[in-house]
Amino acid sequence: MTRARLSLLLLCAGARPALATEPVLRLWYEKPAAAWVEALPIGNGRLGGMVFGDPHRERLALNEDTLWSGGPTDWNNPDARTWLPKVREAVLAGRYAEADALARRMQGPYNQSYQPLGDLLVDFDVEGEVGGYRRELDLDRAVATATFRAGGAFHTREAFASVPDQVIVLRVAADRPGRVSFTARMTSRLRHAAAAVGEDAIALRGRAPSHVDPSYLGDTKEPVRYDEGPGAEGMRFTAIARAVVRGGTARATPEGRLEVRGADEALVFVSAATSFNGFEKSPAREGRDPDAGARRPLGLAAAKPFAALRDAHVADHSRLLGRVRLDLGTPATDRPTDERLRAYRHGEDPALVALVFQYGRYLLVASSRPGTQPANLQGIWNEDIRPPWSSNWTMNINSEMNYWPAETTNLSECHEPMLRMIAELATNGRETARVNYGAGGWVAHHNADLWRQTAPVGNRGSGDPKWANWPMGGVWHSMDLWERYAFARDEAWLRDFAWPLLRGASEFALDWLVPDGKGGLATAPSFSPENSFRGPDGRVADTAQSTTSDVALLRELFTNAVEASKVLGVDEGLRRRMEDALRRLPPYRVGRKGQLLEWSQEFEEEEPHHRHLSHLIGLHPGRSITPAETPDLAAAARRSLELRGDESTGWSMAWKANLWARLGDGERAHRLLGYLLRLVETTGTRYSGGGGVYANLFDAHPPFQIDGNFGATAGIAEMLVQSHRRAADGRAPVVELLPALPAAWPAGRVSGLRARGAFEIDLQWEAGRLTSATLRADRGGPCVVQYGARTVRVETRAGETIRLDGSLARW
Ligand code: FUC
């Protein structure tokens, strides 16, 4: 059948477009930002900016993703190896509190902190009263705009961070000649100096501390330390702002001010670079020249017309963002985003959910591009020297969650920085595995930083073992490697890049497992991030054996690595060891309340409503528990979710939305999204209960953590398409359409979602029923499409497009 005939059928089948207009992907407000979490984020993966949009004074808060405190150090702890057997002995004998105390001796130093670069502050001469103010962030174009009327002129301020030109561009314009006048300067909370560079540019040069204590240590003796003297440690950085005017004058003053007078239009180009030269090099002694790095893109960018810069930026950005369209309807009135958040209860504004979905994708595109650092706990946006949890990569849920939407929502390129970080962690983690545990392969623990810290944190005793000692960071992140392959089916990449890393993670895991004395295998010490339990002696403890999360993560790792080795036809010996381990891992267990046990025995949980859901990893993001294949375990997981409760921190509620979606419960997933969309109006950086979002839609733990944004996007995708199961042949992915559609989204359409097996999916539904589905097969091969109870097996050829109607009849 020809294409034309196919689309005709599509229309005849009554699949008329349910929703006529494209939703407008825009955050907008009637006031300038009064706080950082009201400002609008822009980013090119490396450079980040928070745009406040005040008519009289712009604050553009700046970040560069390699600006971190510290440098490479030795964090491994050779003593850990001597404590390991003692910890194991205590755990296996059930002396858990003693095991905690011993485990603390295996810890290493805390990791370093992501640093703020500084602010570009622009004081404008604006004549007259300001009226008709509006500021917005256009997600399709990635441009932040503020517009208003003053003194009889219409003023426009636009800002974007360009990947092709590697600069942030701020355009200041008015529709009457000569109305653009301002004085700009740059400042930083870090040690810095400002100066003119040339006639029309100013520079901010500075240095990051050689050490910053994590925020959660509170008031320590010297939380922020700078090295002194020549060759002092610490990252160097340079930011340059250069003005180019049409009409009027631009001049840099010797003390570092940029004065623009009487221009028709001014462009301010901001460029920044650090001395970062790789995770294994001292940023002081072996660093790059940050001045040269900051200057390089400026000359080229400043020579281009504004329209060319903006068009190149928009083309680059929309190529990624535009791959997925989600339409859940258009709101009757176009209200400011903060008002919509206040009015959102349970589903009256589905378009707000679509906006939040795309915002997560926007943030990933803006914070994670090939060659940059992966999105950290705050993406790339941070204004504090001691940011919450160091704004690091926290690997017991948060950094994984950041990348959950990367493959499912068609942003595979944005996954690259995380995949590269995994490779770098494997390099350092090999040494940690050897020194700390005498084990092969590679290990990573709870926290990572720019220097790819792989050892336990905790400063040799002050970290709680339930997070500091948890050794499964590498095991969990190995899922990224397999998922990337599962979605892209790129065998060369699997062989050359992913397999050595998967193999190394598996080698460590096999070495880490110990016989349980009954023919099975156990992990000890073992933790369930980040909950504690009450042992049989009544004492609260963290350190146990074979927690459910360890077992789930190891099942996932070995299942994936076995399959990878088969696809590649390599390492048969290792494969057999993993298959044997899979048979000997402890089973999931169900407790007295019908819940999935969190520990290998039915201990009392210290916090029954704990935000973490580590024992449910097998349900999501793992796939060892599914309602279709393991209904009893799925029921137990459901019970565990009930017992944990709904309301929690931002990321926790986002995870729950994903978990409920995997249980096929769209109503409950939707309810969680409702909680996630609660407007949080306090802006402190300390943890205070009640998760939601800030006015700029940043996820509120609180404080701000970006994981909840990415988790929400992933959860919405899971409600629409799932593909983690396999058909009975063990090969064909099962692509489930609308597996968890809530009643609040009766009609809609989505295009461009990805499914494992390298498929791209478009769906349309009306009155809660699927009306059409399109599958594009990148690489061909079989898949089983499921809608409700109906399934159809489809054989595809590479490049083929297949259309199905709502009854799953193939056309
Ligand atoms: C884990 C969580 C906290 C927070 C931090 C970054 O320690 O338990 O809630 O998200 O990571």
GROMACS .gro file of N, CA and C in nm, residues 4 92-93 320-321 350 408 445 544 602 642 682 696 701 731 803:
model
   48
    4ALA      N    1   0.018   0.745   0.042
    4ALA     CA    2  -0.100   0.829   0.026
    4ALA      C    3  -0.225   0.750   0.066
   92LEU      N    4   2.672  -1.093   5.887
   92LEU     CA    5   2.622  -1.229   5.870
   92LEU      C    6   2.583  -1.291   6.005
   93ALA      N    7   2.642  -1.235   6.113
   93ALA     CA    8   2.604  -1.283   6.246
   93ALA      C    9   2.486  -1.202   6.303
  320LEU      N   10   1.626   1.916   1.829
  320LEU     CA   11   1.612   1.820   1.939
  320LEU      C   12   1.474   1.829   2.003
  321LEU      N   13   1.437   1.950   2.043
  321LEU     CA   14   1.311   1.963   2.117
  321LEU      C   15   1.191   1.920   2.034
  350PRO      N   16  -0.471   1.989   3.161
  350PRO     CA   17  -0.375   1.888   3.112
  350PRO      C   18  -0.262   1.950   3.031
  408THR      N   19   1.372   0.757   2.613
  408THR     CA   20   1.228   0.744   2.584
  408THR      C   21   1.174   0.867   2.513
  445HIS      N   22   3.038   0.472   4.425
  445HIS     CA   23   2.951   0.472   4.542
  445HIS      C   24   2.841   0.577   4.527
  544ALA      N   25   2.314  -0.416   5.636
  544ALA     CA   26   2.245  -0.545   5.634
  544ALA      C   27   2.309  -0.635   5.530
  602GLU      N   28   1.212  -0.950   5.749
  602GLU     CA   29   1.108  -0.850   5.773
  602GLU      C   30   1.145  -0.762   5.892
  642GLU      N   31   0.172   0.183   4.846
  642GLU     CA   32   0.063   0.233   4.932
  642GLU      C   33   0.118   0.266   5.070
  682THR      N   34   0.827   2.914   4.891
  682THR     CA   35   0.943   2.948   4.973
  682THR      C   36   1.066   2.921   4.889
  696ASN      N   37   0.920   2.896   3.838
  696ASN     CA   38   0.982   2.875   3.706
  696ASN      C   39   0.977   2.729   3.664
  701HIS      N   40   1.262   1.998   4.573
  701HIS     CA   41   1.272   1.884   4.666
  701HIS      C   42   1.184   1.910   4.786
  731ARG      N   43   1.294  -1.209   2.258
  731ARG     CA   44   1.363  -1.119   2.167
  731ARG      C   45   1.281  -0.993   2.138
  803ARG      N   46   0.136   0.150   1.021
  803ARG     CA   47   0.024   0.217   1.086
  803ARG      C   48  -0.075   0.114   1.137
   0.00000   0.00000   0.00000
